[in-house]
mmCIF file of C-alpha atoms in Angstrom:
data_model
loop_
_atom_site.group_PDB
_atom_site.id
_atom_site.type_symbol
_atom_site.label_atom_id
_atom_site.label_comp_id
_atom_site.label_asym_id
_atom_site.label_seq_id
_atom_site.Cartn_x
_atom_site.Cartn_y
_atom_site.Cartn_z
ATOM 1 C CA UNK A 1 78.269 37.126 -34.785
ATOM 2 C CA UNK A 2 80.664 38.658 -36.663
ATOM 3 C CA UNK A 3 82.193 42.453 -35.553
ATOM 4 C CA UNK A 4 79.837 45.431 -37.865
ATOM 5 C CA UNK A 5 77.156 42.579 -39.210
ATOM 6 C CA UNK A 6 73.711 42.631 -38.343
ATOM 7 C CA UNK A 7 71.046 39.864 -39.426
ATOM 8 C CA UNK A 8 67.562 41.364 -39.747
ATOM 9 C CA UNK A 9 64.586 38.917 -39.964
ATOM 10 C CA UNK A 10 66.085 35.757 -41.873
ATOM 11 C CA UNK A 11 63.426 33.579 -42.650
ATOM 12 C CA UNK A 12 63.811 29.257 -41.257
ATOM 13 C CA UNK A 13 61.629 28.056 -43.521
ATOM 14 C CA UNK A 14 60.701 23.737 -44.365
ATOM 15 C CA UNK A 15 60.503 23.420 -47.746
ATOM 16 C CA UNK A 16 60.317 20.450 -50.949
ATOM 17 C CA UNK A 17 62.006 20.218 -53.631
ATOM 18 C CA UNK A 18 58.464 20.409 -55.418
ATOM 19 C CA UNK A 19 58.773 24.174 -54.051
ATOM 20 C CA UNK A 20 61.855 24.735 -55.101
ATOM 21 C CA UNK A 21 61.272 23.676 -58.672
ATOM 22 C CA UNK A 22 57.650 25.864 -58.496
ATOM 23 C CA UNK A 23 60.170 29.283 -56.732
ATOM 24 C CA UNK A 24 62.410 28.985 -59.549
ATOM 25 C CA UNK A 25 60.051 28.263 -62.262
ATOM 26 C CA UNK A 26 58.104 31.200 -61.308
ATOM 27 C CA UNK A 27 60.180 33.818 -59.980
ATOM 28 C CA UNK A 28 63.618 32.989 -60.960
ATOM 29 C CA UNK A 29 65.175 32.136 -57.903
ATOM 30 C CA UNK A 30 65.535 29.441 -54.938
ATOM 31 C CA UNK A 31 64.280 29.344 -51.531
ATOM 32 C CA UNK A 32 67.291 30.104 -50.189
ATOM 33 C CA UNK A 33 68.204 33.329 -52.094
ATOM 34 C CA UNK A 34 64.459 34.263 -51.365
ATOM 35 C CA UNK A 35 65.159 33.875 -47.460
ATOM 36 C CA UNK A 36 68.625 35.645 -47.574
ATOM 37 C CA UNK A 37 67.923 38.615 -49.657
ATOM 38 C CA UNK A 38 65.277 41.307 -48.277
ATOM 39 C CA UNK A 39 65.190 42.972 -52.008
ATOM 40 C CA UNK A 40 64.759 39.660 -53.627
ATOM 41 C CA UNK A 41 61.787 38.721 -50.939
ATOM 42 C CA UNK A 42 60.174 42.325 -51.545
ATOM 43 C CA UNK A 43 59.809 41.509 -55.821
ATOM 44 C CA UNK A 44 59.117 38.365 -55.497
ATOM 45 C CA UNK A 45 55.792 39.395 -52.723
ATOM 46 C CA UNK A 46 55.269 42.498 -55.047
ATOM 47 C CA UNK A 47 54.881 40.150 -58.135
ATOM 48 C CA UNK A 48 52.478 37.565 -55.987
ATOM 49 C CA UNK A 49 50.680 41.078 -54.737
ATOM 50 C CA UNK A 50 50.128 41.829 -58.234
ATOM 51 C CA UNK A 51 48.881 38.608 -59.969
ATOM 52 C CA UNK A 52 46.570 38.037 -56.237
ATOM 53 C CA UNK A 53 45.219 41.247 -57.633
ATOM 54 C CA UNK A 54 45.100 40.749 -61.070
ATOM 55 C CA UNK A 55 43.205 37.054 -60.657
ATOM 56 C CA UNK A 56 40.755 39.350 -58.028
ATOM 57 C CA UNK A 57 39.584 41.618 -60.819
ATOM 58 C CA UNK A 58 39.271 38.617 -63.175
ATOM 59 C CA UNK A 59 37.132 36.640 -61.351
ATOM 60 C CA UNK A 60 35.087 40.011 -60.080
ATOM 61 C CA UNK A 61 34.592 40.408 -63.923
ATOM 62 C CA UNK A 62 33.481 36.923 -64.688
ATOM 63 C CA UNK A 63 30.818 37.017 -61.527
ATOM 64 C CA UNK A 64 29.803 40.680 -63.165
ATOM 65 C CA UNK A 65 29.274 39.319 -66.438
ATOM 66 C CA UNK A 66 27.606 35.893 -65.430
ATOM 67 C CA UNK A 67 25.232 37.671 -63.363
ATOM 68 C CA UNK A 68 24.216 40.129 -66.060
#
């Protein structure tokens, strides 16, 4: 290891080229920026956070109204 550098967490993870393509298309960058960069990994789970919860309160609302 280099003198003053400290690695925290750095994600070894298998992945396609399918996956690649889908990262990028989605969120704008690769797999490997998204395993390097903490702040990059944080927006990228923060935007999948949101549209998780988003999709939740859609399909809550569908269930409401087809029950109704």
């Amino acid at each position: 290891m280099s003198k003053g550098l400290v690695f925290i967490n750095q994600l070894q993870l298998n992945y396609t080229s399918d996956m690649e393509k889908a990262m990028r298309g989605s969120h704008g960058v690769g797999y490997a920026m998204y395993c390097q960069k903490h702040d990059v990994r944080m927006k990228v789970e923060k935007k999948r956070q949101a549209e998780y919860m988003q999709s939740q309160r859609m399909l809550a609302n569908f269930e409401r109204k087809l029950h109704s």
